[in-house]
Structures are given as structure tokens and as C-alpha cells.
């Protein structure tokens, strides 16, 4: 069975998320700060009248932060509990690969919570992130509390 992935970049590294979790891709917009939100949530955006938390993918991955640029993209994705906007440098496309080509993260290093798998490409490796586990339980709790206080 084939797997479809949305590919994106952060700096010069390529990453992916499962296409089935992605609703759409939009240009970056300035978030509204959200008091007491988890550190990986710089704020929220208005998406067609719906308040959507913005996830700083760089912080989640332990990368150096940088200001959101108008040329950046936001991947609007569904987690089991909510819709989120993932801030990335650029969405580079959609790719299809055989499911057996993906090495599960647990096979390489148990405990890689946000990585769902790794695929070998002709010119290097690409990490596939598991949107379902992108927000840690503590992040979810803090976000719920922060959103509740702003209503």
C-alpha cells in the first residue's frame, strides 16, 4: 500500500507529515499571542472564523527559533483533539512512497515520540512526523487552559 506525504523544509532539511492529516496549506500570518500557552505555541490564528493554535515546529524539534516570515507556510492539520497550524519554511510538495519503504522510528530509537518514521531518499533521509503525537500531553493541557481563559 502506498503512503502519501506532504513534504516541507525547515532550513535545508526535508520533513513530511501524512497527507491524510492535512487540510490545507496557507501563507504564514502573524499569530495573536496566547497567554500561558505552552512554549511551542507562539499564539493563535483566525482561520475562517475558527481560532487555531500555531505550533512552532522549530521549537518542537529543538531547532533554533526564528521570526515567522511572510513567505513561510502554515500546514493546517488535524490532530485527534484539534486543528493546528504548523509553521514551516516551505511546503515543497506531495510525494507517494510504498509503506514498506518507511522505517518506523521505534525500530531505530525507541522514545522518538513525534517521529512516525524515516524514509531513505536518493539524496538523504527524510523524517516523517506523527501529527497525532506532535503536542505532548502537557502541551495539550496547557493549551486547553490557555484557550479556556481567553473565551
C-alpha atoms as a PDB file:
ATOM      1  CA  UNK A   1       0.000   0.000   0.000  1.00  0.00           C
ATOM      2  CA  UNK A   2       1.259   3.475  -0.836  1.00  0.00           C
ATOM      3  CA  UNK A   3       1.512   6.335   1.632  1.00  0.00           C
ATOM      4  CA  UNK A   4       1.016   9.955   0.586  1.00  0.00           C
ATOM      5  CA  UNK A   5       3.081  12.612   2.342  1.00  0.00           C
ATOM      6  CA  UNK A   6       3.157  16.398   2.406  1.00  0.00           C
ATOM      7  CA  UNK A   7       6.810  17.401   2.320  1.00  0.00           C
ATOM      8  CA  UNK A   8       8.211  20.582   3.806  1.00  0.00           C
ATOM      9  CA  UNK A   9      11.506  22.197   4.750  1.00  0.00           C
ATOM     10  CA  UNK A  10      12.995  23.807   7.824  1.00  0.00           C
ATOM     11  CA  UNK A  11      16.297  25.407   6.927  1.00  0.00           C
ATOM     12  CA  UNK A  12      17.744  22.946   4.403  1.00  0.00           C
ATOM     13  CA  UNK A  13      16.312  19.772   5.951  1.00  0.00           C
ATOM     14  CA  UNK A  14      13.281  17.999   4.473  1.00  0.00           C
ATOM     15  CA  UNK A  15      10.451  16.610   6.575  1.00  0.00           C
ATOM     16  CA  UNK A  16       6.982  15.208   5.962  1.00  0.00           C
ATOM     17  CA  UNK A  17       3.586  14.617   7.530  1.00  0.00           C
ATOM     18  CA  UNK A  18       0.860  12.237   6.396  1.00  0.00           C
ATOM     19  CA  UNK A  19      -1.353  13.839   3.748  1.00  0.00           C
ATOM     20  CA  UNK A  20      -4.469  12.348   5.359  1.00  0.00           C
ATOM     21  CA  UNK A  21      -3.926  14.672   8.363  1.00  0.00           C
ATOM     22  CA  UNK A  22      -3.500  17.839   6.280  1.00  0.00           C
ATOM     23  CA  UNK A  23      -6.493  20.024   5.491  1.00  0.00           C
ATOM     24  CA  UNK A  24      -4.674  22.703   3.531  1.00  0.00           C
ATOM     25  CA  UNK A  25      -1.593  24.884   3.252  1.00  0.00           C
ATOM     26  CA  UNK A  26      -1.684  28.661   3.588  1.00  0.00           C
ATOM     27  CA  UNK A  27       0.799  31.539   3.656  1.00  0.00           C
ATOM     28  CA  UNK A  28       2.039  32.494   7.099  1.00  0.00           C
ATOM     29  CA  UNK A  29       0.107  35.076   9.067  1.00  0.00           C
ATOM     30  CA  UNK A  30       1.078  36.859  12.265  1.00  0.00           C
ATOM     31  CA  UNK A  31      -0.306  34.999  15.287  1.00  0.00           C
ATOM     32  CA  UNK A  32      -2.082  36.646  18.194  1.00  0.00           C
ATOM     33  CA  UNK A  33      -0.149  35.836  21.383  1.00  0.00           C
ATOM     34  CA  UNK A  34      -1.916  33.435  23.735  1.00  0.00           C
ATOM     35  CA  UNK A  35      -1.201  33.984  27.447  1.00  0.00           C
ATOM     36  CA  UNK A  36       0.019  30.945  29.384  1.00  0.00           C
ATOM     37  CA  UNK A  37       0.233  28.774  26.273  1.00  0.00           C
ATOM     38  CA  UNK A  38       2.928  26.081  26.019  1.00  0.00           C
ATOM     39  CA  UNK A  39       6.304  27.372  24.766  1.00  0.00           C
ATOM     40  CA  UNK A  40       5.791  25.695  21.372  1.00  0.00           C
ATOM     41  CA  UNK A  41       2.573  27.703  20.800  1.00  0.00           C
ATOM     42  CA  UNK A  42       3.512  31.323  19.972  1.00  0.00           C
ATOM     43  CA  UNK A  43      -0.139  32.221  19.519  1.00  0.00           C
ATOM     44  CA  UNK A  44      -3.324  31.572  17.601  1.00  0.00           C
ATOM     45  CA  UNK A  45      -4.563  32.473  14.134  1.00  0.00           C
ATOM     46  CA  UNK A  46      -8.027  33.146  12.763  1.00  0.00           C
ATOM     47  CA  UNK A  47      -8.841  30.557  10.121  1.00  0.00           C
ATOM     48  CA  UNK A  48     -12.231  31.340   8.569  1.00  0.00           C
ATOM     49  CA  UNK A  49     -13.620  32.393  11.948  1.00  0.00           C
ATOM     50  CA  UNK A  50     -12.074  29.487  13.855  1.00  0.00           C
ATOM     51  CA  UNK A  51      -9.314  30.048  16.438  1.00  0.00           C
ATOM     52  CA  UNK A  52      -6.429  27.720  15.578  1.00  0.00           C
ATOM     53  CA  UNK A  53      -3.236  27.310  17.652  1.00  0.00           C
ATOM     54  CA  UNK A  54       0.017  27.923  15.799  1.00  0.00           C
ATOM     55  CA  UNK A  55       2.717  25.328  16.539  1.00  0.00           C
ATOM     56  CA  UNK A  56       6.344  26.424  16.282  1.00  0.00           C
ATOM     57  CA  UNK A  57       7.720  23.299  14.614  1.00  0.00           C
ATOM     58  CA  UNK A  58      11.283  24.529  15.128  1.00  0.00           C
ATOM     59  CA  UNK A  59      10.820  24.612  18.917  1.00  0.00           C
ATOM     60  CA  UNK A  60       9.126  21.206  18.903  1.00  0.00           C
ATOM     61  CA  UNK A  61      12.143  19.778  17.096  1.00  0.00           C
ATOM     62  CA  UNK A  62      14.711  21.563  19.285  1.00  0.00           C
ATOM     63  CA  UNK A  63      15.931  23.775  16.442  1.00  0.00           C
ATOM     64  CA  UNK A  64      16.973  27.414  16.836  1.00  0.00           C
ATOM     65  CA  UNK A  65      13.956  29.680  16.562  1.00  0.00           C
ATOM     66  CA  UNK A  66      13.414  32.463  14.077  1.00  0.00           C
ATOM     67  CA  UNK A  67      10.760  35.038  13.323  1.00  0.00           C
ATOM     68  CA  UNK A  68       7.870  33.965  11.132  1.00  0.00           C
ATOM     69  CA  UNK A  69       8.407  35.278   7.599  1.00  0.00           C
ATOM     70  CA  UNK A  70       5.537  36.221   5.247  1.00  0.00           C
ATOM     71  CA  UNK A  71       6.973  33.743   2.712  1.00  0.00           C
ATOM     72  CA  UNK A  72       6.684  30.863   5.219  1.00  0.00           C
ATOM     73  CA  UNK A  73       3.839  28.373   5.033  1.00  0.00           C
ATOM     74  CA  UNK A  74       1.362  27.074   7.588  1.00  0.00           C
ATOM     75  CA  UNK A  75       0.254  23.469   7.295  1.00  0.00           C
ATOM     76  CA  UNK A  76      -3.287  23.233   8.632  1.00  0.00           C
ATOM     77  CA  UNK A  77      -3.540  19.741  10.109  1.00  0.00           C
ATOM     78  CA  UNK A  78      -5.890  17.657  12.245  1.00  0.00           C
ATOM     79  CA  UNK A  79      -4.728  16.035  15.466  1.00  0.00           C
ATOM     80  CA  UNK A  80      -7.041  13.714  17.411  1.00  0.00           C
ATOM     81  CA  UNK A  81      -8.171  16.663  19.571  1.00  0.00           C
ATOM     82  CA  UNK A  82      -7.960  19.796  17.438  1.00  0.00           C
ATOM     83  CA  UNK A  83      -6.945  21.595  14.262  1.00  0.00           C
ATOM     84  CA  UNK A  84      -3.425  23.108  14.417  1.00  0.00           C
ATOM     85  CA  UNK A  85      -1.307  25.289  12.143  1.00  0.00           C
ATOM     86  CA  UNK A  86       2.283  24.069  11.746  1.00  0.00           C
ATOM     87  CA  UNK A  87       4.743  26.849  10.897  1.00  0.00           C
ATOM     88  CA  UNK A  88       7.272  25.638   8.295  1.00  0.00           C
ATOM     89  CA  UNK A  89       9.680  27.382   5.939  1.00  0.00           C
ATOM     90  CA  UNK A  90       8.087  25.988   2.784  1.00  0.00           C
ATOM     91  CA  UNK A  91       5.815  23.175   1.686  1.00  0.00           C
ATOM     92  CA  UNK A  92       7.651  21.513  -1.176  1.00  0.00           C
ATOM     93  CA  UNK A  93       5.036  19.104  -2.449  1.00  0.00           C
ATOM     94  CA  UNK A  94       3.247  15.806  -2.108  1.00  0.00           C
ATOM     95  CA  UNK A  95       5.038  12.513  -2.553  1.00  0.00           C
ATOM     96  CA  UNK A  96       3.904   8.926  -2.650  1.00  0.00           C
ATOM     97  CA  UNK A  97       6.020   6.084  -1.329  1.00  0.00           C
ATOM     98  CA  UNK A  98       5.432   2.429  -0.548  1.00  0.00           C
ATOM     99  CA  UNK A  99       4.528   1.850   3.102  1.00  0.00           C
ATOM    100  CA  UNK A 100       7.321  -0.727   3.382  1.00  0.00           C
ATOM    101  CA  UNK A 101       9.885   1.959   2.459  1.00  0.00           C
ATOM    102  CA  UNK A 102       9.194   3.739   5.753  1.00  0.00           C
ATOM    103  CA  UNK A 103      11.276   2.608   8.705  1.00  0.00           C
ATOM    104  CA  UNK A 104       9.308   3.048  11.932  1.00  0.00           C
ATOM    105  CA  UNK A 105      11.084   5.329  14.409  1.00  0.00           C
ATOM    106  CA  UNK A 106      10.777   2.754  17.221  1.00  0.00           C
ATOM    107  CA  UNK A 107      12.946   0.383  15.182  1.00  0.00           C
ATOM    108  CA  UNK A 108      15.780   2.901  15.215  1.00  0.00           C
ATOM    109  CA  UNK A 109      15.471   4.595  18.582  1.00  0.00           C
ATOM    110  CA  UNK A 110      12.599   3.935  20.974  1.00  0.00           C
ATOM    111  CA  UNK A 111      11.192   7.089  22.504  1.00  0.00           C
ATOM    112  CA  UNK A 112      11.178   9.316  19.416  1.00  0.00           C
ATOM    113  CA  UNK A 113       7.697  10.487  20.278  1.00  0.00           C
ATOM    114  CA  UNK A 114       6.976  12.880  17.426  1.00  0.00           C
ATOM    115  CA  UNK A 115       8.707  10.918  14.650  1.00  0.00           C
ATOM    116  CA  UNK A 116       6.464   8.381  12.978  1.00  0.00           C
ATOM    117  CA  UNK A 117       9.057   7.090  10.544  1.00  0.00           C
ATOM    118  CA  UNK A 118      12.067   7.718   8.370  1.00  0.00           C
ATOM    119  CA  UNK A 119      12.354   7.268   4.649  1.00  0.00           C
ATOM    120  CA  UNK A 120      15.561   6.985   2.636  1.00  0.00           C
ATOM    121  CA  UNK A 121      15.620   9.117  -0.497  1.00  0.00           C
ATOM    122  CA  UNK A 122      18.215   9.183  -3.254  1.00  0.00           C
ATOM    123  CA  UNK A 123      19.839  12.254  -1.694  1.00  0.00           C
ATOM    124  CA  UNK A 124      19.370  11.641   2.030  1.00  0.00           C
ATOM    125  CA  UNK A 125      16.888  10.872   4.777  1.00  0.00           C
ATOM    126  CA  UNK A 126      13.522  12.448   5.481  1.00  0.00           C
ATOM    127  CA  UNK A 127      11.774  12.320   8.857  1.00  0.00           C
ATOM    128  CA  UNK A 128       8.013  11.778   8.849  1.00  0.00           C
ATOM    129  CA  UNK A 129       6.313  13.421  11.809  1.00  0.00           C
ATOM    130  CA  UNK A 130       3.342  11.919  13.603  1.00  0.00           C
ATOM    131  CA  UNK A 131       0.792  14.726  13.939  1.00  0.00           C
ATOM    132  CA  UNK A 132      -1.188  12.660  16.456  1.00  0.00           C
ATOM    133  CA  UNK A 133       1.721  12.909  18.906  1.00  0.00           C
ATOM    134  CA  UNK A 134       3.035  16.350  17.983  1.00  0.00           C
ATOM    135  CA  UNK A 135       1.555  18.052  21.022  1.00  0.00           C
ATOM    136  CA  UNK A 136       2.676  16.370  24.224  1.00  0.00           C
ATOM    137  CA  UNK A 137       0.020  15.670  26.853  1.00  0.00           C
ATOM    138  CA  UNK A 138       1.312  18.549  28.993  1.00  0.00           C
ATOM    139  CA  UNK A 139       1.223  20.878  25.975  1.00  0.00           C
ATOM    140  CA  UNK A 140      -2.395  19.854  25.311  1.00  0.00           C
ATOM    141  CA  UNK A 141      -3.356  20.539  28.934  1.00  0.00           C
ATOM    142  CA  UNK A 142      -1.658  23.955  28.974  1.00  0.00           C
ATOM    143  CA  UNK A 143      -3.210  24.862  25.621  1.00  0.00           C
ATOM    144  CA  UNK A 144      -6.705  23.852  26.799  1.00  0.00           C
ATOM    145  CA  UNK A 145      -6.302  26.018  29.903  1.00  0.00           C
ATOM    146  CA  UNK A 146      -4.973  28.964  27.930  1.00  0.00           C
ATOM    147  CA  UNK A 147      -7.772  28.776  25.347  1.00  0.00           C
ATOM    148  CA  UNK A 148     -10.383  28.490  28.109  1.00  0.00           C
ATOM    149  CA  UNK A 149      -9.162  31.700  29.793  1.00  0.00           C
ATOM    150  CA  UNK A 150      -9.380  33.706  26.554  1.00  0.00           C
ATOM    151  CA  UNK A 151     -13.038  32.882  25.834  1.00  0.00           C
END
